[in-house]
Amino acid sequence: MNGLHILAEFHECAGEARLLHDAGALAALCRRACVEAGLDVVAAAFHQFPGAGATGALVLAESHLAVHTWPELDAVTLDLYVCNHSRDNRAAAESAYCALATAFQAKRCVRRDIERGAVAGVPDLTLVANE
């Protein structure tokens, strides 16, 4: 469960317009970014909104990538979570993130990183079901 969860918003995207408008192009970019980073894609689902943007997700052996586009705003949001069960996947997450950021060419990015799992110094708050 330990891992890195990257939440990002790309604003004023100046990359290829088809990445914002075309679910097929978006899917190809996401798959390429993950595979080249060394992440294992196990399933994919992408949807094209008529006359609008696209949304999609890759299920990764290491967790997931979800991407949503708003071409009318030249904006993208993404959610990339990689767990570190069998190996440290932080470098792979950073590589996939950089490939996506480079492709969208956002003039402004907002990124939030969340460390998931056991964190030193934070008590384990285990919930116990009432019997």
PDB file of C-alpha atoms in Angstrom:
ATOM      1  CA  MET A   1       0.000   0.000   0.000  1.00  0.00           C
ATOM      2  CA  ASN A   2       2.945   2.368   0.512  1.00  0.00           C
ATOM      3  CA  GLY A   3       3.361   4.556  -2.525  1.00  0.00           C
ATOM      4  CA  LEU A   4       3.225   7.903  -4.251  1.00  0.00           C
ATOM      5  CA  HIS A   5      -0.072   9.449  -5.347  1.00  0.00           C
ATOM      6  CA  ILE A   6       0.336  12.392  -7.729  1.00  0.00           C
ATOM      7  CA  LEU A   7      -2.666  14.665  -8.301  1.00  0.00           C
ATOM      8  CA  ALA A   8      -2.113  17.305 -10.971  1.00  0.00           C
ATOM      9  CA  GLU A   9      -3.865  19.961 -13.006  1.00  0.00           C
ATOM     10  CA  PHE A  10      -2.412  21.248 -16.264  1.00  0.00           C
ATOM     11  CA  HIS A  11      -3.642  24.687 -17.372  1.00  0.00           C
ATOM     12  CA  GLU A  12      -3.158  26.532 -20.681  1.00  0.00           C
ATOM     13  CA  CYS A  13      -2.040  23.375 -22.476  1.00  0.00           C
ATOM     14  CA  ALA A  14      -0.191  24.206 -25.695  1.00  0.00           C
ATOM     15  CA  GLY A  15       0.604  20.654 -26.841  1.00  0.00           C
ATOM     16  CA  GLU A  16      -1.092  18.842 -29.716  1.00  0.00           C
ATOM     17  CA  ALA A  17      -4.807  19.739 -29.625  1.00  0.00           C
ATOM     18  CA  ARG A  18      -5.809  16.156 -30.448  1.00  0.00           C
ATOM     19  CA  LEU A  19      -4.540  15.068 -27.021  1.00  0.00           C
ATOM     20  CA  LEU A  20      -7.335  17.130 -25.481  1.00  0.00           C
ATOM     21  CA  HIS A  21     -10.007  16.247 -28.077  1.00  0.00           C
ATOM     22  CA  ASP A  22      -9.391  12.618 -29.035  1.00  0.00           C
ATOM     23  CA  ALA A  23      -9.796   9.702 -26.611  1.00  0.00           C
ATOM     24  CA  GLY A  24      -7.690   7.466 -28.887  1.00  0.00           C
ATOM     25  CA  ALA A  25      -4.767   9.879 -28.908  1.00  0.00           C
ATOM     26  CA  LEU A  26      -5.103  10.377 -25.145  1.00  0.00           C
ATOM     27  CA  ALA A  27      -5.131   6.603 -24.554  1.00  0.00           C
ATOM     28  CA  ALA A  28      -2.038   6.096 -26.724  1.00  0.00           C
ATOM     29  CA  LEU A  29      -0.165   8.853 -24.869  1.00  0.00           C
ATOM     30  CA  CYS A  30      -1.083   7.489 -21.431  1.00  0.00           C
ATOM     31  CA  ARG A  31      -0.135   3.924 -22.365  1.00  0.00           C
ATOM     32  CA  ARG A  32       3.188   5.037 -23.886  1.00  0.00           C
ATOM     33  CA  ALA A  33       4.056   7.198 -20.859  1.00  0.00           C
ATOM     34  CA  CYS A  34       3.400   4.340 -18.449  1.00  0.00           C
ATOM     35  CA  VAL A  35       5.068   1.565 -20.467  1.00  0.00           C
ATOM     36  CA  GLU A  36       8.172   3.652 -21.174  1.00  0.00           C
ATOM     37  CA  ALA A  37       8.379   4.411 -17.438  1.00  0.00           C
ATOM     38  CA  GLY A  38       8.407   0.690 -16.679  1.00  0.00           C
ATOM     39  CA  LEU A  39       4.855   0.431 -15.357  1.00  0.00           C
ATOM     40  CA  ASP A  40       2.676  -2.557 -16.306  1.00  0.00           C
ATOM     41  CA  VAL A  41      -0.685  -1.734 -17.941  1.00  0.00           C
ATOM     42  CA  VAL A  42      -3.236  -4.469 -17.216  1.00  0.00           C
ATOM     43  CA  ALA A  43      -6.471  -2.787 -18.422  1.00  0.00           C
ATOM     44  CA  ALA A  44      -7.702   0.425 -20.047  1.00  0.00           C
ATOM     45  CA  ALA A  45     -10.970   2.325 -20.451  1.00  0.00           C
ATOM     46  CA  PHE A  46     -11.259   5.620 -22.340  1.00  0.00           C
ATOM     47  CA  HIS A  47     -14.367   7.580 -23.315  1.00  0.00           C
ATOM     48  CA  GLN A  48     -14.871  10.318 -25.880  1.00  0.00           C
ATOM     49  CA  PHE A  49     -17.449  12.983 -25.070  1.00  0.00           C
ATOM     50  CA  PRO A  50     -19.152  14.135 -28.308  1.00  0.00           C
ATOM     51  CA  GLY A  51     -17.892  17.592 -29.241  1.00  0.00           C
ATOM     52  CA  ALA A  52     -15.885  17.830 -26.029  1.00  0.00           C
ATOM     53  CA  GLY A  53     -12.979  16.238 -24.207  1.00  0.00           C
ATOM     54  CA  ALA A  54     -12.096  12.747 -23.155  1.00  0.00           C
ATOM     55  CA  THR A  55     -11.659  10.787 -19.982  1.00  0.00           C
ATOM     56  CA  GLY A  56      -9.810   7.595 -19.327  1.00  0.00           C
ATOM     57  CA  ALA A  57      -8.016   5.309 -16.967  1.00  0.00           C
ATOM     58  CA  LEU A  58      -5.301   2.724 -17.060  1.00  0.00           C
ATOM     59  CA  VAL A  59      -5.253   0.007 -14.445  1.00  0.00           C
ATOM     60  CA  LEU A  60      -1.621  -0.644 -13.637  1.00  0.00           C
ATOM     61  CA  ALA A  61      -0.163  -3.645 -11.868  1.00  0.00           C
ATOM     62  CA  GLU A  62       1.301  -0.922  -9.623  1.00  0.00           C
ATOM     63  CA  SER A  63      -2.125   0.869  -9.255  1.00  0.00           C
ATOM     64  CA  HIS A  64      -3.666   3.385 -11.707  1.00  0.00           C
ATOM     65  CA  LEU A  65      -3.584   6.471 -13.929  1.00  0.00           C
ATOM     66  CA  ALA A  66      -6.748   8.510 -14.563  1.00  0.00           C
ATOM     67  CA  VAL A  67      -6.816  11.482 -16.962  1.00  0.00           C
ATOM     68  CA  HIS A  68      -9.590  13.942 -17.855  1.00  0.00           C
ATOM     69  CA  THR A  69      -9.420  16.669 -20.528  1.00  0.00           C
ATOM     70  CA  TRP A  70     -11.282  19.947 -20.931  1.00  0.00           C
ATOM     71  CA  PRO A  71     -10.366  21.279 -24.394  1.00  0.00           C
ATOM     72  CA  GLU A  72     -12.618  24.316 -23.932  1.00  0.00           C
ATOM     73  CA  LEU A  73     -10.365  25.298 -21.018  1.00  0.00           C
ATOM     74  CA  ASP A  74      -7.095  23.932 -22.468  1.00  0.00           C
ATOM     75  CA  ALA A  75      -6.889  21.932 -19.254  1.00  0.00           C
ATOM     76  CA  VAL A  76      -6.181  18.413 -18.024  1.00  0.00           C
ATOM     77  CA  THR A  77      -6.423  16.743 -14.639  1.00  0.00           C
ATOM     78  CA  LEU A  78      -4.605  13.570 -13.759  1.00  0.00           C
ATOM     79  CA  ASP A  79      -4.352  11.144 -10.908  1.00  0.00           C
ATOM     80  CA  LEU A  80      -1.365   8.785 -10.880  1.00  0.00           C
ATOM     81  CA  TYR A  81      -0.888   6.364  -7.994  1.00  0.00           C
ATOM     82  CA  VAL A  82       1.892   3.806  -7.838  1.00  0.00           C
ATOM     83  CA  CYS A  83       2.351   1.509  -4.892  1.00  0.00           C
ATOM     84  CA  ASN A  84       5.695   0.156  -3.784  1.00  0.00           C
ATOM     85  CA  HIS A  85       4.745  -3.417  -2.924  1.00  0.00           C
ATOM     86  CA  SER A  86       7.463  -5.350  -4.763  1.00  0.00           C
ATOM     87  CA  ARG A  87       9.793  -2.441  -5.618  1.00  0.00           C
ATOM     88  CA  ASP A  88      10.106   1.325  -5.215  1.00  0.00           C
ATOM     89  CA  ASN A  89       8.115   2.794  -8.119  1.00  0.00           C
ATOM     90  CA  ARG A  90       8.691   6.486  -7.336  1.00  0.00           C
ATOM     91  CA  ALA A  91      11.092   6.945 -10.286  1.00  0.00           C
ATOM     92  CA  ALA A  92       8.596   5.262 -12.636  1.00  0.00           C
ATOM     93  CA  ALA A  93       5.812   7.561 -11.415  1.00  0.00           C
ATOM     94  CA  GLU A  94       8.004  10.631 -11.942  1.00  0.00           C
ATOM     95  CA  SER A  95       8.968   9.441 -15.432  1.00  0.00           C
ATOM     96  CA  ALA A  96       5.338   8.858 -16.476  1.00  0.00           C
ATOM     97  CA  TYR A  97       4.311  12.221 -14.991  1.00  0.00           C
ATOM     98  CA  CYS A  98       7.105  14.043 -16.849  1.00  0.00           C
ATOM     99  CA  ALA A  99       6.157  12.386 -20.152  1.00  0.00           C
ATOM    100  CA  LEU A 100       2.536  13.501 -19.743  1.00  0.00           C
ATOM    101  CA  ALA A 101       3.496  17.027 -18.645  1.00  0.00           C
ATOM    102  CA  THR A 102       5.848  17.333 -21.625  1.00  0.00           C
ATOM    103  CA  ALA A 103       3.175  16.193 -24.081  1.00  0.00           C
ATOM    104  CA  PHE A 104       0.500  18.580 -22.789  1.00  0.00           C
ATOM    105  CA  GLN A 105       2.953  21.520 -22.580  1.00  0.00           C
ATOM    106  CA  ALA A 106       1.017  23.284 -19.850  1.00  0.00           C
ATOM    107  CA  LYS A 107       1.985  26.846 -19.103  1.00  0.00           C
ATOM    108  CA  ARG A 108       0.820  26.345 -15.520  1.00  0.00           C
ATOM    109  CA  CYS A 109       0.802  23.151 -13.447  1.00  0.00           C
ATOM    110  CA  VAL A 110      -0.591  22.490 -10.004  1.00  0.00           C
ATOM    111  CA  ARG A 111       0.727  19.294  -8.440  1.00  0.00           C
ATOM    112  CA  ARG A 112       0.006  17.677  -5.117  1.00  0.00           C
ATOM    113  CA  ASP A 113       1.927  14.610  -3.922  1.00  0.00           C
ATOM    114  CA  ILE A 114       0.475  12.313  -1.316  1.00  0.00           C
ATOM    115  CA  GLU A 115       2.589   9.678   0.384  1.00  0.00           C
ATOM    116  CA  ARG A 116       0.299   6.712   0.959  1.00  0.00           C
ATOM    117  CA  GLY A 117       0.648   3.914   3.450  1.00  0.00           C
ATOM    118  CA  ALA A 118       2.535   3.792   6.698  1.00  0.00           C
ATOM    119  CA  VAL A 119       4.148   7.103   7.539  1.00  0.00           C
ATOM    120  CA  ALA A 120       6.704   7.313  10.350  1.00  0.00           C
ATOM    121  CA  GLY A 121       5.411   9.123  13.423  1.00  0.00           C
ATOM    122  CA  VAL A 122       1.735   8.830  12.479  1.00  0.00           C
ATOM    123  CA  PRO A 123      -0.290   6.444  14.648  1.00  0.00           C
ATOM    124  CA  ASP A 124      -2.056   3.521  12.972  1.00  0.00           C
ATOM    125  CA  LEU A 125      -5.783   4.252  13.215  1.00  0.00           C
ATOM    126  CA  THR A 126      -7.233   0.792  12.758  1.00  0.00           C
ATOM    127  CA  LEU A 127     -11.016   0.687  12.633  1.00  0.00           C
ATOM    128  CA  VAL A 128     -12.592  -2.175  14.540  1.00  0.00           C
ATOM    129  CA  ALA A 129     -16.051  -3.347  13.477  1.00  0.00           C
ATOM    130  CA  ASN A 130     -18.709  -3.670  16.176  1.00  0.00           C
ATOM    131  CA  GLU A 131     -19.747  -7.300  16.665  1.00  0.00           C
TER     132      GLU A 131
END
